[in-house]
mmCIF file of C-alpha atoms in Angstrom:
data_model
loop_
_atom_site.group_PDB
_atom_site.id
_atom_site.type_symbol
_atom_site.label_atom_id
_atom_site.label_comp_id
_atom_site.label_asym_id
_atom_site.label_seq_id
_atom_site.Cartn_x
_atom_site.Cartn_y
_atom_site.Cartn_z
ATOM 1 C CA MET A 129 0.000 0.000 0.000
ATOM 2 C CA THR A 130 1.272 3.504 -0.850
ATOM 3 C CA THR A 131 -0.198 6.803 0.319
ATOM 4 C CA SER A 132 0.129 10.181 -1.450
ATOM 5 C CA TRP A 133 -1.599 13.562 -1.351
ATOM 6 C CA ARG A 134 -2.919 15.492 -4.330
ATOM 7 C CA ALA A 135 -4.712 18.830 -3.951
ATOM 8 C CA GLY A 136 -5.413 18.075 -0.325
ATOM 9 C CA VAL A 137 -6.879 14.656 -1.135
ATOM 10 C CA CYS A 138 -5.322 11.510 0.319
ATOM 11 C CA ILE A 139 -4.844 8.914 -2.416
ATOM 12 C CA ILE A 140 -4.240 5.328 -1.326
ATOM 13 C CA GLN A 141 -2.917 2.843 -3.863
ATOM 14 C CA TYR A 142 -2.906 -0.886 -3.177
ATOM 15 C CA VAL A 143 -0.128 -2.851 -4.814
ATOM 16 C CA PHE A 144 -0.943 -6.496 -5.462
ATOM 17 C CA VAL A 145 1.868 -8.794 -4.392
ATOM 18 C CA PRO A 146 1.345 -12.162 -6.100
ATOM 19 C CA PRO A 147 1.688 -15.304 -3.993
ATOM 20 C CA PRO A 148 4.774 -17.464 -4.585
ATOM 21 C CA PRO A 149 4.499 -19.818 -7.573
ATOM 22 C CA GLN A 150 2.858 -23.126 -6.724
ATOM 23 C CA SER A 151 5.183 -26.113 -6.806
ATOM 24 C CA SER A 152 4.147 -29.078 -8.876
ATOM 25 C CA GLU A 153 4.899 -32.778 -8.486
ATOM 26 C CA ASN A 154 8.519 -33.873 -8.995
ATOM 27 C CA THR A 155 9.870 -30.281 -9.092
ATOM 28 C CA LEU A 156 12.625 -31.176 -6.613
ATOM 29 C CA PHE A 157 14.942 -34.121 -7.241
ATOM 30 C CA GLY A 158 17.151 -35.729 -4.598
ATOM 31 C CA MET A 159 19.516 -38.689 -4.868
ATOM 32 C CA GLY A 160 21.539 -40.220 -2.048
ATOM 33 C CA ASN A 161 21.971 -42.877 0.605
ATOM 34 C CA PRO A 162 18.565 -43.952 1.972
ATOM 35 C CA LEU A 163 18.620 -45.234 5.547
ATOM 36 C CA LEU A 164 15.818 -46.502 7.727
ATOM 37 C CA ASP A 165 16.157 -44.571 10.992
ATOM 38 C CA ILE A 166 15.303 -46.790 13.950
ATOM 39 C CA SER A 167 15.009 -45.103 17.340
ATOM 40 C CA ALA A 168 14.334 -46.843 20.631
ATOM 41 C CA VAL A 169 14.903 -46.305 24.327
ATOM 42 C CA VAL A 170 17.762 -48.475 25.578
ATOM 43 C CA ASP A 171 19.582 -48.925 28.895
ATOM 44 C CA LYS A 172 23.255 -48.778 29.853
ATOM 45 C CA ASP A 173 23.569 -52.574 29.581
ATOM 46 C CA PHE A 174 22.566 -52.354 25.917
ATOM 47 C CA LEU A 175 25.234 -49.694 25.245
ATOM 48 C CA ASP A 176 27.869 -51.703 27.107
ATOM 49 C CA LYS A 177 26.999 -54.877 25.211
ATOM 50 C CA PHE A 178 27.789 -53.173 21.889
ATOM 51 C CA GLY A 179 30.653 -51.005 23.173
ATOM 52 C CA LEU A 180 28.813 -47.713 22.645
ATOM 53 C CA LYS A 181 29.354 -44.365 24.354
ATOM 54 C CA LEU A 182 26.685 -41.686 24.823
ATOM 55 C CA ASN A 183 27.680 -39.293 22.029
ATOM 56 C CA ASP A 184 29.017 -41.807 19.494
ATOM 57 C CA GLN A 185 28.195 -41.270 15.806
ATOM 58 C CA ILE A 186 29.770 -44.250 14.114
ATOM 59 C CA LEU A 187 29.577 -46.598 11.157
ATOM 60 C CA ALA A 188 28.568 -50.127 12.126
ATOM 61 C CA GLU A 189 31.304 -52.720 12.462
ATOM 62 C CA ASP A 190 30.817 -56.490 12.593
ATOM 63 C CA LYS A 191 30.272 -56.333 16.349
ATOM 64 C CA HIS A 192 27.252 -54.047 15.800
ATOM 65 C CA LYS A 193 25.393 -56.229 13.264
ATOM 66 C CA ALA A 194 23.222 -57.875 15.931
ATOM 67 C CA LEU A 195 22.370 -54.447 17.374
ATOM 68 C CA PHE A 196 19.853 -53.723 14.595
ATOM 69 C CA GLU A 197 17.992 -57.000 15.161
ATOM 70 C CA GLU A 198 17.974 -56.478 18.916
ATOM 71 C CA ILE A 199 16.901 -52.840 18.969
ATOM 72 C CA VAL A 200 13.688 -53.551 17.037
ATOM 73 C CA LYS A 201 12.578 -55.901 19.837
ATOM 74 C CA ARG A 202 12.604 -52.997 22.307
ATOM 75 C CA ASN A 203 9.584 -51.043 23.466
ATOM 76 C CA LYS A 204 8.505 -47.922 21.612
ATOM 77 C CA VAL A 205 10.498 -48.454 18.423
ATOM 78 C CA GLU A 206 10.019 -45.654 15.893
ATOM 79 C CA TYR A 207 10.873 -45.821 12.196
ATOM 80 C CA HIS A 208 11.562 -42.871 9.895
ATOM 81 C CA ALA A 209 12.833 -42.455 6.342
ATOM 82 C CA GLY A 210 16.384 -41.168 6.842
ATOM 83 C CA GLY A 211 19.759 -40.542 5.298
ATOM 84 C CA SER A 212 21.038 -37.006 4.666
ATOM 85 C CA THR A 213 19.510 -36.217 1.258
ATOM 86 C CA GLN A 214 16.262 -38.051 1.966
ATOM 87 C CA ASN A 215 15.948 -36.067 5.226
ATOM 88 C CA SER A 216 16.344 -32.786 3.342
ATOM 89 C CA VAL A 217 13.778 -33.542 0.618
ATOM 90 C CA LYS A 218 11.404 -34.903 3.278
ATOM 91 C CA ILE A 219 11.633 -31.610 5.186
ATOM 92 C CA ALA A 220 11.207 -29.593 1.986
ATOM 93 C CA GLN A 221 7.979 -31.526 1.327
ATOM 94 C CA TRP A 222 6.819 -30.919 4.929
ATOM 95 C CA MET A 223 7.436 -27.174 4.577
ATOM 96 C CA ILE A 224 5.530 -27.032 1.267
ATOM 97 C CA GLN A 225 2.659 -29.335 2.414
ATOM 98 C CA LYS A 226 0.642 -29.193 -0.833
ATOM 99 C CA PRO A 227 0.885 -30.526 -3.433
ATOM 100 C CA GLN A 228 2.302 -33.803 -2.248
ATOM 101 C CA LYS A 229 5.176 -35.540 -4.051
ATOM 102 C CA VAL A 230 6.940 -32.274 -4.907
ATOM 103 C CA ALA A 231 10.141 -34.175 -4.123
ATOM 104 C CA THR A 232 11.447 -37.214 -5.991
ATOM 105 C CA PHE A 233 14.121 -39.358 -4.352
ATOM 106 C CA PHE A 234 16.444 -42.033 -5.800
ATOM 107 C CA GLY A 235 18.663 -44.394 -3.802
ATOM 108 C CA CYS A 236 19.358 -48.070 -3.213
ATOM 109 C CA ILE A 237 17.669 -50.403 -0.683
ATOM 110 C CA GLY A 238 17.491 -54.139 -0.049
ATOM 111 C CA ALA A 239 14.589 -56.377 -0.983
ATOM 112 C CA ASP A 240 13.736 -57.012 2.672
ATOM 113 C CA GLN A 241 11.428 -56.077 5.532
ATOM 114 C CA PHE A 242 13.349 -52.909 6.434
ATOM 115 C CA GLY A 243 13.116 -51.882 2.771
ATOM 116 C CA GLU A 244 9.335 -52.298 2.859
ATOM 117 C CA ILE A 245 9.124 -50.186 6.040
ATOM 118 C CA LEU A 246 11.328 -47.525 4.422
ATOM 119 C CA LYS A 247 8.991 -47.373 1.402
ATOM 120 C CA GLU A 248 6.006 -46.945 3.738
ATOM 121 C CA LYS A 249 7.731 -44.179 5.705
ATOM 122 C CA ALA A 250 8.761 -42.275 2.571
ATOM 123 C CA ALA A 251 5.169 -42.499 1.322
ATOM 124 C CA GLU A 252 3.885 -41.223 4.686
ATOM 125 C CA ALA A 253 6.206 -38.232 4.283
ATOM 126 C CA HIS A 254 4.661 -37.699 0.787
ATOM 127 C CA VAL A 255 8.051 -38.103 -0.916
ATOM 128 C CA ASP A 256 7.941 -39.781 -4.343
ATOM 129 C CA ALA A 257 10.679 -42.329 -3.629
ATOM 130 C CA HIS A 258 11.815 -44.628 -6.449
ATOM 131 C CA TYR A 259 14.343 -47.009 -4.942
ATOM 132 C CA TYR A 260 16.707 -49.337 -6.754
ATOM 133 C CA GLU A 261 16.121 -52.677 -5.005
ATOM 134 C CA GLN A 262 18.772 -55.403 -4.966
ATOM 135 C CA ASN A 263 19.337 -58.685 -3.094
ATOM 136 C CA VAL A 264 23.052 -58.524 -2.295
ATOM 137 C CA GLU A 265 22.991 -56.145 0.696
ATOM 138 C CA PRO A 266 20.260 -55.414 3.260
ATOM 139 C CA THR A 267 18.551 -52.022 3.500
ATOM 140 C CA GLY A 268 20.745 -49.394 5.144
ATOM 141 C CA THR A 269 19.813 -48.529 8.720
ATOM 142 C CA CYS A 270 20.702 -45.981 11.378
ATOM 143 C CA ALA A 271 20.017 -46.848 15.011
ATOM 144 C CA ALA A 272 19.393 -43.950 17.404
ATOM 145 C CA CYS A 273 19.805 -45.277 20.924
ATOM 146 C CA ILE A 274 17.844 -43.055 23.297
ATOM 147 C CA THR A 275 19.047 -43.348 26.860
ATOM 148 C CA GLY A 276 17.488 -42.343 30.158
ATOM 149 C CA ASP A 277 20.876 -40.940 31.215
ATOM 150 C CA ASN A 278 20.601 -38.336 28.507
ATOM 151 C CA ARG A 279 17.517 -36.611 29.897
ATOM 152 C CA PHE A 280 17.970 -32.900 30.483
ATOM 153 C CA MET A 281 15.465 -30.281 31.649
ATOM 154 C CA GLY A 282 12.553 -32.628 30.976
ATOM 155 C CA SER A 283 13.577 -33.366 27.386
ATOM 156 C CA VAL A 284 15.088 -36.503 25.886
ATOM 157 C CA SER A 285 18.303 -36.594 23.886
ATOM 158 C CA ALA A 286 19.274 -39.228 21.390
ATOM 159 C CA GLY A 287 22.333 -41.115 22.532
ATOM 160 C CA PRO A 288 24.719 -42.941 20.211
ATOM 161 C CA PHE A 289 23.958 -43.237 16.486
ATOM 162 C CA VAL A 290 25.122 -46.339 14.627
ATOM 163 C CA ALA A 291 24.770 -46.342 10.831
ATOM 164 C CA ASN A 292 25.009 -49.394 8.594
ATOM 165 C CA LEU A 293 25.046 -48.128 4.988
ATOM 166 C CA ALA A 294 24.775 -51.623 3.463
ATOM 167 C CA ALA A 295 22.493 -51.376 0.388
ATOM 168 C CA ALA A 296 22.906 -47.582 0.207
ATOM 169 C CA ASN A 297 26.431 -48.272 -1.130
ATOM 170 C CA CYS A 298 25.076 -50.385 -3.991
ATOM 171 C CA TYR A 299 23.383 -47.804 -6.235
ATOM 172 C CA LYS A 300 23.998 -48.521 -9.938
ATOM 173 C CA LYS A 301 23.553 -45.842 -12.590
ATOM 174 C CA GLU A 302 22.985 -48.318 -15.421
ATOM 175 C CA GLN A 303 20.433 -50.331 -13.432
ATOM 176 C CA HIS A 304 18.350 -47.375 -12.241
ATOM 177 C CA LEU A 305 19.172 -43.760 -13.215
ATOM 178 C CA ASP A 306 19.598 -44.637 -16.899
ATOM 179 C CA LEU A 307 16.190 -46.330 -17.180
ATOM 180 C CA ASP A 308 13.888 -44.218 -19.372
ATOM 181 C CA SER A 309 11.061 -44.047 -16.825
ATOM 182 C CA ASN A 310 13.443 -42.875 -14.098
ATOM 183 C CA TRP A 311 15.289 -40.391 -16.300
ATOM 184 C CA GLU A 312 11.929 -38.827 -17.221
ATOM 185 C CA LEU A 313 11.476 -38.024 -13.507
ATOM 186 C CA VAL A 314 14.918 -36.402 -13.452
ATOM 187 C CA LYS A 315 13.973 -34.284 -16.463
ATOM 188 C CA LYS A 316 10.757 -33.125 -14.766
ATOM 189 C CA ALA A 317 12.658 -31.476 -11.925
ATOM 190 C CA LYS A 318 13.796 -27.839 -11.792
ATOM 191 C CA VAL A 319 15.946 -28.071 -8.661
ATOM 192 C CA TYR A 320 18.416 -30.886 -7.851
ATOM 193 C CA TYR A 321 20.028 -31.686 -4.517
ATOM 194 C CA ILE A 322 22.642 -34.333 -3.711
ATOM 195 C CA ALA A 323 24.638 -34.549 -0.476
ATOM 196 C CA GLY A 324 28.401 -35.028 -0.775
ATOM 197 C CA PHE A 325 28.078 -38.436 0.902
ATOM 198 C CA PHE A 326 26.841 -39.865 -2.426
ATOM 199 C CA LEU A 327 30.263 -39.147 -3.977
ATOM 200 C CA THR A 328 31.428 -42.279 -2.143
ATOM 201 C CA VAL A 329 28.775 -44.367 -3.917
ATOM 202 C CA SER A 330 28.072 -43.228 -7.485
ATOM 203 C CA PRO A 331 29.945 -40.130 -8.714
ATOM 204 C CA GLU A 332 28.977 -41.058 -12.291
ATOM 205 C CA SER A 333 25.279 -40.714 -11.359
ATOM 206 C CA ILE A 334 25.941 -37.295 -9.818
ATOM 207 C CA MET A 335 27.769 -36.147 -12.954
ATOM 208 C CA LYS A 336 24.922 -37.198 -15.237
ATOM 209 C CA VAL A 337 22.353 -35.259 -13.183
ATOM 210 C CA ALA A 338 24.669 -32.242 -12.740
ATOM 211 C CA LYS A 339 25.353 -31.990 -16.492
ATOM 212 C CA HIS A 340 21.626 -32.247 -17.266
ATOM 213 C CA ALA A 341 20.916 -29.374 -14.848
ATOM 214 C CA SER A 342 23.709 -27.241 -16.306
ATOM 215 C CA ASP A 343 22.760 -27.903 -19.942
ATOM 216 C CA ASN A 344 19.143 -26.925 -19.229
ATOM 217 C CA ASN A 345 19.882 -23.937 -16.946
ATOM 218 C CA LYS A 346 18.289 -25.641 -13.948
ATOM 219 C CA ILE A 347 19.579 -25.397 -10.365
ATOM 220 C CA PHE A 348 22.006 -28.038 -9.097
ATOM 221 C CA CYS A 349 22.750 -28.002 -5.346
ATOM 222 C CA MET A 350 25.315 -29.955 -3.407
ATOM 223 C CA ASN A 351 26.552 -30.288 0.174
ATOM 224 C CA LEU A 352 30.121 -30.724 1.433
ATOM 225 C CA SER A 353 28.488 -33.080 4.006
ATOM 226 C CA ALA A 354 31.540 -33.995 6.113
ATOM 227 C CA PRO A 355 35.260 -33.122 6.308
ATOM 228 C CA PHE A 356 36.275 -36.584 5.014
ATOM 229 C CA ILE A 357 34.545 -35.882 1.676
ATOM 230 C CA SER A 358 36.930 -32.989 0.894
ATOM 231 C CA GLN A 359 39.880 -34.958 2.287
ATOM 232 C CA PHE A 360 39.420 -38.360 0.653
ATOM 233 C CA PHE A 361 36.971 -37.761 -2.222
ATOM 234 C CA LYS A 362 38.411 -34.470 -3.437
ATOM 235 C CA GLU A 363 38.812 -35.641 -7.045
ATOM 236 C CA PRO A 364 35.130 -36.537 -7.696
ATOM 237 C CA LEU A 365 34.064 -33.493 -5.629
ATOM 238 C CA MET A 366 36.103 -31.115 -7.795
ATOM 239 C CA GLU A 367 34.923 -32.853 -10.968
ATOM 240 C CA VAL A 368 31.318 -31.969 -10.117
ATOM 241 C CA MET A 369 32.078 -28.513 -8.621
ATOM 242 C CA PRO A 370 31.890 -26.605 -11.964
ATOM 243 C CA TYR A 371 28.253 -27.729 -12.206
ATOM 244 C CA VAL A 372 27.283 -26.702 -8.659
ATOM 245 C CA ASP A 373 24.960 -23.664 -8.545
ATOM 246 C CA ILE A 374 24.397 -23.722 -4.767
ATOM 247 C CA LEU A 375 26.899 -25.246 -2.341
ATOM 248 C CA PHE A 376 26.008 -25.932 1.301
ATOM 249 C CA GLY A 377 28.277 -26.812 4.214
ATOM 250 C CA ASN A 378 28.993 -26.044 7.845
ATOM 251 C CA GLU A 379 31.981 -24.165 9.270
ATOM 252 C CA THR A 380 34.073 -27.315 9.892
ATOM 253 C CA GLU A 381 33.455 -28.665 6.382
ATOM 254 C CA ALA A 382 34.217 -25.229 4.892
ATOM 255 C CA ALA A 383 37.545 -25.026 6.763
ATOM 256 C CA THR A 384 38.595 -28.505 5.578
ATOM 257 C CA PHE A 385 37.539 -27.713 1.985
ATOM 258 C CA ALA A 386 39.601 -24.491 2.093
ATOM 259 C CA LYS A 387 42.640 -26.339 3.446
ATOM 260 C CA GLU A 388 42.418 -29.053 0.759
ATOM 261 C CA LEU A 389 42.174 -26.417 -1.986
ATOM 262 C CA GLY A 390 45.019 -24.308 -0.579
ATOM 263 C CA PHE A 391 42.905 -21.185 0.029
ATOM 264 C CA GLU A 392 45.328 -20.200 2.833
ATOM 265 C CA THR A 393 42.630 -18.599 4.983
ATOM 266 C CA ASP A 394 40.436 -19.689 7.840
ATOM 267 C CA ASP A 395 38.097 -16.698 7.509
ATOM 268 C CA ILE A 396 34.722 -18.202 6.604
ATOM 269 C CA ALA A 397 33.552 -15.197 4.562
ATOM 270 C CA GLU A 398 36.747 -15.333 2.502
ATOM 271 C CA ILE A 399 36.338 -19.099 2.032
ATOM 272 C CA ALA A 400 32.777 -18.517 0.777
ATOM 273 C CA ASN A 401 34.013 -15.858 -1.649
ATOM 274 C CA LYS A 402 36.862 -18.023 -2.988
ATOM 275 C CA THR A 403 34.499 -21.008 -3.332
ATOM 276 C CA GLN A 404 31.998 -18.895 -5.269
ATOM 277 C CA ASN A 405 34.751 -17.900 -7.709
ATOM 278 C CA LEU A 406 35.876 -21.447 -8.543
ATOM 279 C CA PRO A 407 35.399 -22.343 -12.247
ATOM 280 C CA LYS A 408 31.763 -22.747 -13.287
ATOM 281 C CA GLU A 409 30.231 -24.392 -16.340
ATOM 282 C CA ASN A 410 26.857 -22.596 -16.576
ATOM 283 C CA THR A 411 27.781 -18.893 -16.471
ATOM 284 C CA LYS A 412 24.111 -17.829 -16.623
ATOM 285 C CA ARG A 413 23.906 -18.545 -12.884
ATOM 286 C CA GLN A 414 26.383 -17.136 -10.386
ATOM 287 C CA ARG A 415 27.293 -19.758 -7.795
ATOM 288 C CA VAL A 416 25.760 -19.261 -4.347
ATOM 289 C CA VAL A 417 27.691 -20.541 -1.309
ATOM 290 C CA VAL A 418 25.899 -21.038 2.018
ATOM 291 C CA PHE A 419 27.816 -22.005 5.169
ATOM 292 C CA THR A 420 25.983 -22.583 8.455
ATOM 293 C CA GLN A 421 27.774 -22.161 11.793
ATOM 294 C CA GLY A 422 25.524 -23.690 14.434
ATOM 295 C CA LYS A 423 24.181 -20.892 16.633
ATOM 296 C CA GLU A 424 26.405 -18.304 14.900
ATOM 297 C CA ASP A 425 25.333 -16.374 11.777
ATOM 298 C CA THR A 426 24.871 -18.211 8.498
ATOM 299 C CA VAL A 427 27.312 -16.968 5.836
ATOM 300 C CA ALA A 428 26.099 -16.641 2.241
ATOM 301 C CA THR A 429 27.284 -15.079 -0.998
ATOM 302 C CA VAL A 430 24.693 -12.582 -2.249
ATOM 303 C CA GLY A 431 25.803 -11.372 -5.655
ATOM 304 C CA ASP A 432 29.473 -10.426 -5.257
ATOM 305 C CA GLU A 433 29.078 -9.743 -1.540
ATOM 306 C CA VAL A 434 29.293 -12.078 1.448
ATOM 307 C CA THR A 435 26.412 -11.508 3.885
ATOM 308 C CA MET A 436 25.757 -12.751 7.413
ATOM 309 C CA PHE A 437 22.263 -13.959 8.353
ATOM 310 C CA PRO A 438 21.484 -14.342 12.093
ATOM 311 C CA VAL A 439 19.849 -17.631 13.114
ATOM 312 C CA LEU A 440 16.681 -17.782 15.223
ATOM 313 C CA ASP A 441 17.166 -17.500 18.971
ATOM 314 C CA ILE A 442 16.596 -20.636 21.025
ATOM 315 C CA ASP A 443 16.987 -21.392 24.712
ATOM 316 C CA GLN A 444 19.843 -23.914 25.045
ATOM 317 C CA ASN A 445 17.585 -25.979 27.344
ATOM 318 C CA ASP A 446 15.148 -26.476 24.446
ATOM 319 C CA ILE A 447 17.795 -28.117 22.250
ATOM 320 C CA VAL A 448 17.263 -31.885 22.209
ATOM 321 C CA ASP A 449 19.235 -33.211 19.239
ATOM 322 C CA THR A 450 21.299 -31.164 16.755
ATOM 323 C CA ASN A 451 22.164 -34.073 14.437
ATOM 324 C CA GLY A 452 19.456 -33.238 11.889
ATOM 325 C CA ALA A 453 20.036 -29.468 11.910
ATOM 326 C CA GLY A 454 22.124 -29.321 8.714
ATOM 327 C CA ASP A 455 19.752 -31.533 6.732
ATOM 328 C CA ALA A 456 16.790 -29.536 8.053
ATOM 329 C CA PHE A 457 18.357 -26.213 7.066
ATOM 330 C CA VAL A 458 18.859 -27.475 3.504
ATOM 331 C CA GLY A 459 15.289 -28.849 3.414
ATOM 332 C CA GLY A 460 13.811 -25.521 4.475
ATOM 333 C CA PHE A 461 16.023 -23.677 1.983
ATOM 334 C CA LEU A 462 14.980 -25.986 -0.867
ATOM 335 C CA SER A 463 11.277 -25.577 -0.025
ATOM 336 C CA ALA A 464 11.540 -21.838 -0.715
ATOM 337 C CA LEU A 465 13.895 -22.320 -3.675
ATOM 338 C CA VAL A 466 11.463 -24.527 -5.605
ATOM 339 C CA GLN A 467 8.851 -21.802 -5.048
ATOM 340 C CA GLU A 468 11.257 -19.328 -6.673
ATOM 341 C CA GLN A 469 11.775 -17.271 -3.518
ATOM 342 C CA ALA A 470 14.701 -14.864 -3.074
ATOM 343 C CA LEU A 471 17.885 -16.103 -1.404
ATOM 344 C CA GLU A 472 17.069 -14.260 1.836
ATOM 345 C CA GLU A 473 13.710 -16.078 2.037
ATOM 346 C CA CYS A 474 15.373 -19.426 1.331
ATOM 347 C CA ILE A 475 17.775 -18.856 4.241
ATOM 348 C CA ARG A 476 14.907 -17.730 6.510
ATOM 349 C CA ALA A 477 13.028 -20.947 5.683
ATOM 350 C CA GLY A 478 16.197 -22.952 6.357
ATOM 351 C CA HIS A 479 16.680 -21.330 9.747
ATOM 352 C CA TYR A 480 13.056 -22.020 10.669
ATOM 353 C CA ALA A 481 13.236 -25.712 9.731
ATOM 354 C CA ALA A 482 16.499 -26.231 11.643
ATOM 355 C CA ASN A 483 15.036 -24.459 14.693
ATOM 356 C CA VAL A 484 12.075 -26.885 14.706
ATOM 357 C CA ILE A 485 14.130 -30.049 14.215
ATOM 358 C CA ILE A 486 16.701 -29.421 16.989
ATOM 359 C CA ARG A 487 13.882 -29.410 19.564
ATOM 360 C CA ARG A 488 13.088 -33.059 18.754
ATOM 361 C CA VAL A 489 14.807 -36.460 18.652
ATOM 362 C CA GLY A 490 15.967 -37.394 15.154
ATOM 363 C CA CYS A 491 14.977 -35.619 11.968
ATOM 364 C CA THR A 492 11.281 -35.451 12.902
ATOM 365 C CA PHE A 493 8.727 -32.657 12.833
ATOM 366 C CA PRO A 494 5.183 -31.751 13.909
ATOM 367 C CA GLU A 495 2.266 -32.315 11.532
ATOM 368 C CA ARG A 496 2.417 -28.826 10.018
ATOM 369 C CA PRO A 497 4.990 -26.029 9.903
ATOM 370 C CA ASP A 498 4.180 -22.643 11.460
ATOM 371 C CA PHE A 499 6.166 -20.632 8.935
ATOM 372 C CA HIS A 500 4.973 -17.471 7.258
#
């Protein structure tokens, strides 16, 4: 609304601000390592039996294999569709609400009971999951062991996390991504998101999707995901980097990335700027770099400038589990991105989603978002 005066008469003009564009089915495409998240309350004896400590986040070894069978026999077992990329697209769908199946997800599972539960849970989250199913490895799982010892101020914290990637490591481009019916779903999307973790599984699949996005001036997003990706999978990471339109990461991942590339700075704004200026294939889109820093400001490149965006305040006593915060931030960001919102709005949506998720155990959320 604008107000002006002419000849002593007040003239009020109403400016119509159109609502954001409606998303349609399969607008957002994600590909990664699908895991069935299994959470259950356990006691100290259970942790001791499997050699676990309260804050462990580990990959399953042989001694942990029986853990997954045993934990499902516990009381109050909860299942959720998990894995980094699947978490993010699931949260994007939750933020958008309608229509359903805005997000497509590809990944590999086993032809087993856990795989069937994972399919059910993805469907309940209204994600259009198309899994490659194989018989060699079982469905990947992540056990969240919730312990009574970890109660604080009336809330419950998840204890150790034990992930068994199993089938998630078995994705095959030729057997799944290259199939005409699946590639049609890829082509339908306008925004693509793949976490860096998938570089350890199928870099050739990432390259095919990234090149498609670049050739068609669509938006390809990626995440640094963990320091070990930059350290030990630098070659495939840098092969895909010219196709990355939006790069996510946290402050630790950004510092490791900078060190591996010889940026010779530990200033996060400078790292963001240098990362933005790395070679890029599609010059129609300037690369955007977004680095989160926990409770500190989020750092993002806006045009040629680096800008700081404050996160939402939260009482430290309300924080239950920060493990899903990064995935949630990306999910919120993507929900605004597919609705063609400005970068500032995407970051605001990301901050909101992360703020909701850290108040709960695992990457879970209430029925509806309260985001305006």
